[in-house]
Amino acid sequence: MEITDTIHLLGDLLGEVLLAQESWTLFEIEERIRAAAKARRSSDPQEAQAGEHELDDLICSLDVPAVRAIASAFALYFDLVNTAEDNSRIAAIRQEALAKNPAPVHDSIEEAVAQLKASGVTGDQMADLVDRLSIELVLTAHPTEARRRTILSKIQRISQSLLELDRKDLLPREIERIHASLRNEITTLWLTDRARTAQPTPTDEVKTTLYFVGQVFWTALPQIYTTLNSALDRYYPGLRARKPWLRLASWIGGDRDGNPHVTAAVTAETLHLHRGLAIENHRHSLQELSRRLSLSEQSAPLPAALRAWLAERPSLPAHAAQIHARYPHEPYRLILSLLASDLAEASQDDMKSHLLSDAPHTARVHQEDLTAPLGAIAAAVPRAIAEGPLDTALLQLEIFDLYGARLDLREDSARINRALGETLRAIGLATDFEDLEDPARTRLLCDLLSRPAPPLSASPGVTPAAAETWALFHLIQRTRDVYGDELLGPFIISMTHGPADVLAVLVMAQWAGSAAGLQIVPLFETIQDLEAAPAVMADLFDLEAYRAHLGTCPGGQMVMIGYSDSNKDGGFLTSNWSLYRAQEAVARVCRERRIPLTLFHGRGGTAARGGGPVNRSILAQPGGTVDGRFRLTEQGEILSSRYSNIDLALRNLEQIVNAVLLASAPAETPVQTLAPIEGHAPLHYKLPAPRALPDAWREGIQAMSAAARAAYRRLVYETPGFMEFWRYATPLEEIKNLRIGSRPASRKAGEEQVTQIRAIPWVFSWMQSRCNLPGWYGLGSGMEAIRDSHPGGLNFLREMHSSWSFFRMLLETAELSLVKADMQIASLYSALVPDQQSAGRIFAMIQEEYERTVHWVLAVQSQRELMEEEPVIRRTTRLRNPYVDPLNFIQVEMLRRLRVLPDPVGEEAQAYREVIVLTINGIAAGLRNTG
């Protein structure tokens, strides 16, 4: 089915559900609202004005039950439309692959390998690149997924039904059955509460995310490995990627920064859940292999190594003994059954209790206990048999080990320093550790690292907070001793300001016995910290104690850069430019000292938090900073939008690998011509260029950044009344109280300053009001400054746009934010601010900057309207707007009613808040963005 036909079908089914479950009156009101919203978007001013008045009058006249139903209908409509669009995207990907076969698909892994070959990358150069290739996706629990897991599951079933409808040979009765199934699911969706009834715990978030690991990534990642090796074999015969190079990690259950609910016990339970998922998935694979590998010993003799392995297992578990008695001449089946039995026994291990105890314990199964016999089986059986589920099982063991996704640990530098300072006071080594300047703290910490660890109690620390921080380091040591090093990822220090913040972690780890091999990762977040990052790293590398520790870390140095706080600090343009410069400088420091570097990108889903097409962003990184190594966060809504099914996951993963390969290519290679594929035009490729950034561009973007930052700071930090405007002109308070994540909205209880509020409610609130301020504000002022100060002005900006991928991506990302913004809708929210004089002044500043930014984005890109070069996005936005607008009108009306109530916590207030939550869900679905 065409996408328009699918959307019409889903809309008709939703209409049937409304009539069946509600009333004709409600259906008629919904249709009138929809017509008024469409009229409001008319190019005829009179029709548009009449539509706006009717829309406003209709919504203001509704009681709470009616408005709740209308909001639910529009929100559910977007769930259905988004599902149809995702399915359409999958179909388009498959059609492209069929049309281009055997030529590679655009942005695919094979296209990247072909491009490198055509650009002159030699076999030795490609082998070096493949050898250092290391990509890791880090799944995080930032609360940007506003829908419940129950809702997502129902939507996935609708998606599956739509895929069935695309079959060409369906019989009429089969079509009727699928329509009935869709009607059933939509009805169930309509009757299901969209909002969570309880705040999710960190463990709830772990289980939700592990669903994607077990159901999607478990299948998708081995296919990506196979795809790369097939492409290498085609263009570089004999070359293979032999080590695990694409893996998963997670922050969920290990990220303590600002989340008091993540404790050592929660982290221990998280590790248990990770290992439990991996063990159960491997056990299921081995059970299936046991049923498949019914090879007779006479036809496929058992190698001596496997005979010896069996000889060491004289006592068979009941199930294995039964298999041996029933199939005495099928030893491969028996071996696989024994391995599955070992995993079944390991799954009963009370891992959490063992991690929180000091009693002696040994893990029952390690990865090599499985890979050794499986590898021997793969070598012994015919290759035609091994090249299937057996090879896949081995690959899954290499990729996922016995933990699925390794668990990162994150803590705020201030909390680390408080815990260590408290301990130093208690044992008489320092009385004022936290108050010392960084150089003094660094000297003290280096001295402590040169001495033996002092005797400490089992739970050092006077306060519970300090004891809990020490418990984390003991958990690291215990996990490694019992279950191995691979379960844990790096230790990330948020708000790193200087070398002492890193050394404090190293001292605590060393005293807890967990330092060796622990990758300590500074996270630079604010503009000031990004600017200081290269000097901080250089100072660290110059310290003998830190260099000695780094020698125990085979992966070299990892540095994380934060997109969210830098955006709050300096605005969109300055944040992006500061991140670019920090990467350049940190990479230079590491190159000078020959230290391998992995840059870890803390991206969110929106433009304000580093979102956008990830492959373009990788290719826009400074030259030489990727070098085969790339780590990034995949947050909240991104999991369900990019990885909700195998096909979408494969496409996104291919685009990431494609970009990392191209961004890591040798700087200069002689160009050669690839032989054309039969029936297709010759392959002509160019690598991304240029690597060296002209001084004029650097000076120009620096001047733009200064002007953009000044404009942004002037509004957000210097304009009187801005905080009140933000609180009243967005649904900030309602978002802070949403049950969409375990972590508080602010870093400190009760804090509502921009510096303390989390990036997600900051971005989410502006997105809901359709202002979308964090994704573009200041950019227009920055470009206008070039007009006034730089020779060439507009032509200079156009030159940068056409030849510099970073600047081009910057404008494209801002353009997407601008096209989703709507100043007319935003003005409705501005009218909610009590001080209308102040609100008018602030909104005028925002609108003026919006118009300025649109003007310059269009001028630099030589366009007449936003998204002119992306007609699908432009058309989709226009089609969606009349369905998003009613949700904004409803949200504004509910906020207006709520804020004048004498009792802000009573039953009536709660009813209004329930409707607001529905609109928040619906607007997020309609714009396909939260935070």
Short mmCIF file of N, CA, C and O in Angstrom, two decimals, residues 729-801:
data_model
loop_
_atom_site.label_atom_id
_atom_site.label_comp_id
_atom_site.label_asym_id
_atom_site.label_seq_id
_atom_site.Cartn_x
_atom_site.Cartn_y
_atom_site.Cartn_z
N ALA A 729 5.29 30.31 29.93
CA ALA A 729 5.06 30.23 28.49
C ALA A 729 5.39 28.85 27.93
O ALA A 729 5.46 28.67 26.72
N THR A 730 5.62 27.88 28.81
CA THR A 730 5.81 26.48 28.42
C THR A 730 5.16 25.62 29.51
O THR A 730 4.92 26.10 30.62
N PRO A 731 4.89 24.36 29.23
CA PRO A 731 4.36 23.46 30.27
C PRO A 731 5.48 22.86 31.11
O PRO A 731 5.51 21.65 31.37
N LEU A 732 6.43 23.67 31.55
CA LEU A 732 7.61 23.18 32.25
C LEU A 732 7.24 22.40 33.51
O LEU A 732 7.76 21.30 33.74
N GLU A 733 6.37 22.99 34.35
CA GLU A 733 6.04 22.33 35.61
C GLU A 733 5.39 20.98 35.38
O GLU A 733 5.65 20.00 36.09
N GLU A 734 4.55 20.89 34.36
CA GLU A 734 3.87 19.63 34.07
C GLU A 734 4.85 18.59 33.54
O GLU A 734 4.75 17.40 33.85
N ILE A 735 5.83 19.04 32.76
CA ILE A 735 6.85 18.12 32.24
C ILE A 735 7.72 17.60 33.38
O ILE A 735 8.08 16.41 33.43
N LYS A 736 8.06 18.48 34.32
CA LYS A 736 8.89 18.06 35.46
C LYS A 736 8.19 16.97 36.27
O LYS A 736 8.85 16.14 36.90
N ASN A 737 6.86 16.98 36.25
CA ASN A 737 6.11 16.02 37.06
C ASN A 737 5.66 14.80 36.26
O ASN A 737 4.96 13.94 36.80
N LEU A 738 6.05 14.73 34.99
CA LEU A 738 5.71 13.55 34.19
C LEU A 738 6.38 12.31 34.76
O LEU A 738 7.53 12.35 35.19
N ARG A 739 5.70 11.19 34.68
CA ARG A 739 6.29 9.92 35.13
C ARG A 739 6.96 9.25 33.93
O ARG A 739 6.56 8.18 33.48
N ILE A 740 8.00 9.92 33.41
CA ILE A 740 8.65 9.38 32.22
C ILE A 740 10.10 9.01 32.46
O ILE A 740 10.82 8.69 31.53
N GLY A 741 10.54 9.03 33.71
CA GLY A 741 11.91 8.62 33.98
C GLY A 741 12.17 8.62 35.46
O GLY A 741 11.46 9.26 36.25
N SER A 742 13.22 7.88 35.86
CA SER A 742 13.51 7.75 37.29
C SER A 742 14.32 8.93 37.83
O SER A 742 14.43 9.10 39.03
N ARG A 743 14.89 9.74 36.95
CA ARG A 743 15.79 10.79 37.40
C ARG A 743 15.04 12.11 37.58
O ARG A 743 14.23 12.47 36.74
N PRO A 744 15.31 12.85 38.66
CA PRO A 744 14.65 14.15 38.88
C PRO A 744 14.95 15.12 37.74
O PRO A 744 15.97 15.01 37.06
N ALA A 745 14.05 16.11 37.58
CA ALA A 745 14.20 17.06 36.49
C ALA A 745 15.34 18.04 36.73
O ALA A 745 15.90 18.59 35.78
N SER A 746 15.68 18.29 38.00
CA SER A 746 16.75 19.22 38.33
C SER A 746 17.91 18.50 38.98
O SER A 746 17.74 17.45 39.60
N ARG A 747 19.11 19.06 38.84
CA ARG A 747 20.28 18.49 39.49
C ARG A 747 20.17 18.60 41.01
O ARG A 747 20.66 17.76 41.74
N LYS A 748 19.55 19.70 41.49
CA LYS A 748 19.37 19.90 42.92
C LYS A 748 17.89 20.09 43.20
O LYS A 748 17.19 20.75 42.43
N ALA A 749 17.43 19.52 44.29
CA ALA A 749 16.02 19.60 44.65
C ALA A 749 15.59 21.06 44.77
O ALA A 749 16.25 21.86 45.42
N GLY A 750 14.47 21.39 44.11
CA GLY A 750 13.93 22.74 44.22
C GLY A 750 14.55 23.76 43.29
O GLY A 750 14.07 24.87 43.19
N GLU A 751 15.65 23.41 42.60
CA GLU A 751 16.33 24.37 41.73
C GLU A 751 15.58 24.49 40.40
O GLU A 751 15.22 23.50 39.79
N GLU A 752 15.37 25.72 39.94
CA GLU A 752 14.69 25.94 38.67
C GLU A 752 15.49 26.87 37.77
O GLU A 752 14.98 27.40 36.80
N GLN A 753 16.76 27.09 38.11
CA GLN A 753 17.60 27.91 37.25
C GLN A 753 17.99 27.11 36.01
O GLN A 753 18.04 25.88 36.03
N VAL A 754 18.28 27.83 34.94
CA VAL A 754 18.68 27.16 33.70
C VAL A 754 19.91 26.29 33.93
O VAL A 754 20.04 25.20 33.37
N THR A 755 20.82 26.73 34.78
CA THR A 755 22.05 25.98 35.02
C THR A 755 21.80 24.68 35.77
O THR A 755 22.60 23.76 35.70
N GLN A 756 20.69 24.59 36.52
CA GLN A 756 20.43 23.40 37.33
C GLN A 756 19.39 22.47 36.72
O GLN A 756 19.40 21.28 36.98
N ILE A 757 18.48 23.02 35.92
CA ILE A 757 17.44 22.18 35.32
C ILE A 757 18.09 21.22 34.33
O ILE A 757 19.06 21.56 33.65
N ARG A 758 17.59 20.02 34.24
CA ARG A 758 18.10 19.05 33.29
C ARG A 758 17.84 19.50 31.85
O ARG A 758 16.87 20.22 31.58
N ALA A 759 18.69 19.05 30.97
CA ALA A 759 18.56 19.47 29.57
C ALA A 759 17.25 19.00 28.95
O ALA A 759 16.70 19.67 28.08
N ILE A 760 16.75 17.86 29.41
CA ILE A 760 15.55 17.31 28.79
C ILE A 760 14.32 18.19 29.05
O ILE A 760 13.63 18.58 28.11
N PRO A 761 13.99 18.54 30.30
CA PRO A 761 12.86 19.46 30.47
C PRO A 761 13.11 20.83 29.83
O PRO A 761 12.16 21.47 29.37
N TRP A 762 14.36 21.27 29.78
CA TRP A 762 14.69 22.54 29.10
C TRP A 762 14.29 22.47 27.63
O TRP A 762 13.56 23.32 27.11
N VAL A 763 14.73 21.43 26.95
CA VAL A 763 14.44 21.30 25.52
C VAL A 763 12.99 20.91 25.29
O VAL A 763 12.31 21.45 24.41
N PHE A 764 12.50 19.96 26.09
CA PHE A 764 11.14 19.43 25.93
C PHE A 764 10.11 20.54 26.08
O PHE A 764 9.14 20.63 25.31
N SER A 765 10.29 21.43 27.07
CA SER A 765 9.31 22.48 27.31
C SER A 765 9.22 23.45 26.13
O SER A 765 8.12 23.84 25.73
N TRP A 766 10.36 23.82 25.56
CA TRP A 766 10.35 24.74 24.41
C TRP A 766 9.81 24.05 23.16
O TRP A 766 9.18 24.70 22.32
N MET A 767 10.03 22.74 23.05
CA MET A 767 9.48 22.02 21.90
C MET A 767 7.95 21.97 21.99
O MET A 767 7.24 22.16 21.00
N GLN A 768 7.43 21.73 23.21
CA GLN A 768 5.99 21.65 23.38
C GLN A 768 5.30 22.96 23.01
O GLN A 768 4.22 22.96 22.42
N SER A 769 5.91 24.09 23.35
CA SER A 769 5.30 25.39 23.06
C SER A 769 5.54 25.82 21.62
O SER A 769 5.15 26.93 21.24
N ARG A 770 6.20 24.97 20.85
CA ARG A 770 6.48 25.19 19.43
C ARG A 770 7.47 26.33 19.21
O ARG A 770 7.62 26.82 18.08
N CYS A 771 8.13 26.76 20.25
CA CYS A 771 9.15 27.80 20.12
C CYS A 771 10.47 27.16 19.67
O CYS A 771 11.20 27.70 18.84
N ASN A 772 10.79 26.00 20.28
CA ASN A 772 11.98 25.23 19.88
C ASN A 772 13.26 26.04 20.01
O ASN A 772 14.22 25.82 19.27
N LEU A 773 13.27 26.96 20.95
CA LEU A 773 14.35 27.94 21.09
C LEU A 773 15.76 27.34 21.16
O LEU A 773 16.68 27.85 20.51
N PRO A 774 16.00 26.26 21.92
CA PRO A 774 17.39 25.77 22.05
C PRO A 774 17.98 25.25 20.74
O PRO A 774 19.20 25.10 20.65
N GLY A 775 17.14 25.00 19.74
CA GLY A 775 17.65 24.42 18.50
C GLY A 775 18.07 25.42 17.45
O GLY A 775 18.50 25.02 16.35
N TRP A 776 17.96 26.74 17.74
CA TRP A 776 18.34 27.71 16.71
C TRP A 776 18.72 29.09 17.26
O TRP A 776 19.40 29.87 16.58
N TYR A 777 18.32 29.41 18.48
CA TYR A 777 18.45 30.80 18.94
C TYR A 777 19.91 31.26 18.93
O TYR A 777 20.79 30.60 19.46
N GLY A 778 20.15 32.42 18.36
CA GLY A 778 21.48 33.02 18.28
C GLY A 778 22.15 32.81 16.95
O GLY A 778 23.06 33.58 16.57
N LEU A 779 21.73 31.80 16.20
CA LEU A 779 22.37 31.52 14.92
C LEU A 779 22.21 32.68 13.94
O LEU A 779 23.14 33.06 13.24
N GLY A 780 21.01 33.26 13.91
CA GLY A 780 20.79 34.39 13.00
C GLY A 780 21.66 35.57 13.34
O GLY A 780 22.25 36.21 12.46
N SER A 781 21.79 35.88 14.63
CA SER A 781 22.66 37.00 15.04
C SER A 781 24.10 36.72 14.67
O SER A 781 24.85 37.64 14.29
N GLY A 782 24.51 35.46 14.79
CA GLY A 782 25.88 35.10 14.44
C GLY A 782 26.16 35.33 12.96
O GLY A 782 27.19 35.92 12.59
N MET A 783 25.23 34.91 12.10
CA MET A 783 25.46 35.08 10.66
C MET A 783 25.33 36.55 10.26
O MET A 783 26.04 37.01 9.37
N GLU A 784 24.46 37.26 10.91
CA GLU A 784 24.31 38.68 10.60
C GLU A 784 25.58 39.45 10.96
O GLU A 784 25.93 40.44 10.29
N ALA A 785 26.27 39.01 12.00
CA ALA A 785 27.52 39.66 12.39
C ALA A 785 28.56 39.55 11.29
O ALA A 785 29.38 40.46 11.10
N ILE A 786 28.53 38.44 10.55
CA ILE A 786 29.48 38.27 9.43
C ILE A 786 29.17 39.27 8.32
O ILE A 786 30.08 39.83 7.69
N ARG A 787 27.90 39.51 8.09
CA ARG A 787 27.53 40.50 7.06
C ARG A 787 28.14 41.86 7.35
O ARG A 787 28.60 42.56 6.45
N ASP A 788 28.15 42.20 8.65
CA ASP A 788 28.61 43.54 9.03
C ASP A 788 30.12 43.64 9.18
O ASP A 788 30.67 44.74 9.16
N SER A 789 30.81 42.49 9.36
CA SER A 789 32.23 42.58 9.70
C SER A 789 33.16 41.90 8.71
O SER A 789 34.37 42.16 8.73
N HIS A 790 32.64 41.01 7.88
CA HIS A 790 33.53 40.21 7.04
C HIS A 790 33.40 40.61 5.57
O HIS A 790 32.28 40.75 5.07
N PRO A 791 34.52 40.78 4.88
CA PRO A 791 34.45 41.06 3.44
C PRO A 791 33.75 39.91 2.71
O PRO A 791 34.06 38.76 2.93
N GLY A 792 32.83 40.24 1.89
CA GLY A 792 32.13 39.18 1.14
C GLY A 792 30.84 38.76 1.78
O GLY A 792 29.93 38.30 1.10
N GLY A 793 30.75 38.89 3.11
CA GLY A 793 29.50 38.65 3.82
C GLY A 793 28.80 37.37 3.42
O GLY A 793 29.23 36.27 3.76
N LEU A 794 27.69 37.51 2.68
CA LEU A 794 26.86 36.37 2.30
C LEU A 794 27.63 35.36 1.47
O LEU A 794 27.50 34.14 1.66
N ASN A 795 28.44 35.83 0.52
CA ASN A 795 29.21 34.90 -0.32
C ASN A 795 30.19 34.08 0.52
O ASN A 795 30.44 32.90 0.24
N PHE A 796 30.75 34.72 1.54
CA PHE A 796 31.65 34.00 2.44
C PHE A 796 30.91 32.88 3.17
O PHE A 796 31.39 31.75 3.29
N LEU A 797 29.72 33.17 3.65
CA LEU A 797 28.92 32.16 4.32
C LEU A 797 28.53 31.04 3.36
O LEU A 797 28.52 29.86 3.74
N ARG A 798 28.21 31.40 2.13
CA ARG A 798 27.86 30.37 1.14
C ARG A 798 29.05 29.48 0.80
O ARG A 798 28.90 28.28 0.58
N GLU A 799 30.23 30.08 0.78
CA GLU A 799 31.43 29.28 0.53
C GLU A 799 31.64 28.26 1.66
O GLU A 799 31.93 27.09 1.41
N MET A 800 31.48 28.71 2.90
CA MET A 800 31.61 27.79 4.03
C MET A 800 30.56 26.69 3.95
O MET A 800 30.84 25.52 4.22
N HIS A 801 29.35 27.06 3.60
CA HIS A 801 28.26 26.08 3.53
C HIS A 801 28.51 25.03 2.46
O HIS A 801 28.24 23.84 2.66
#
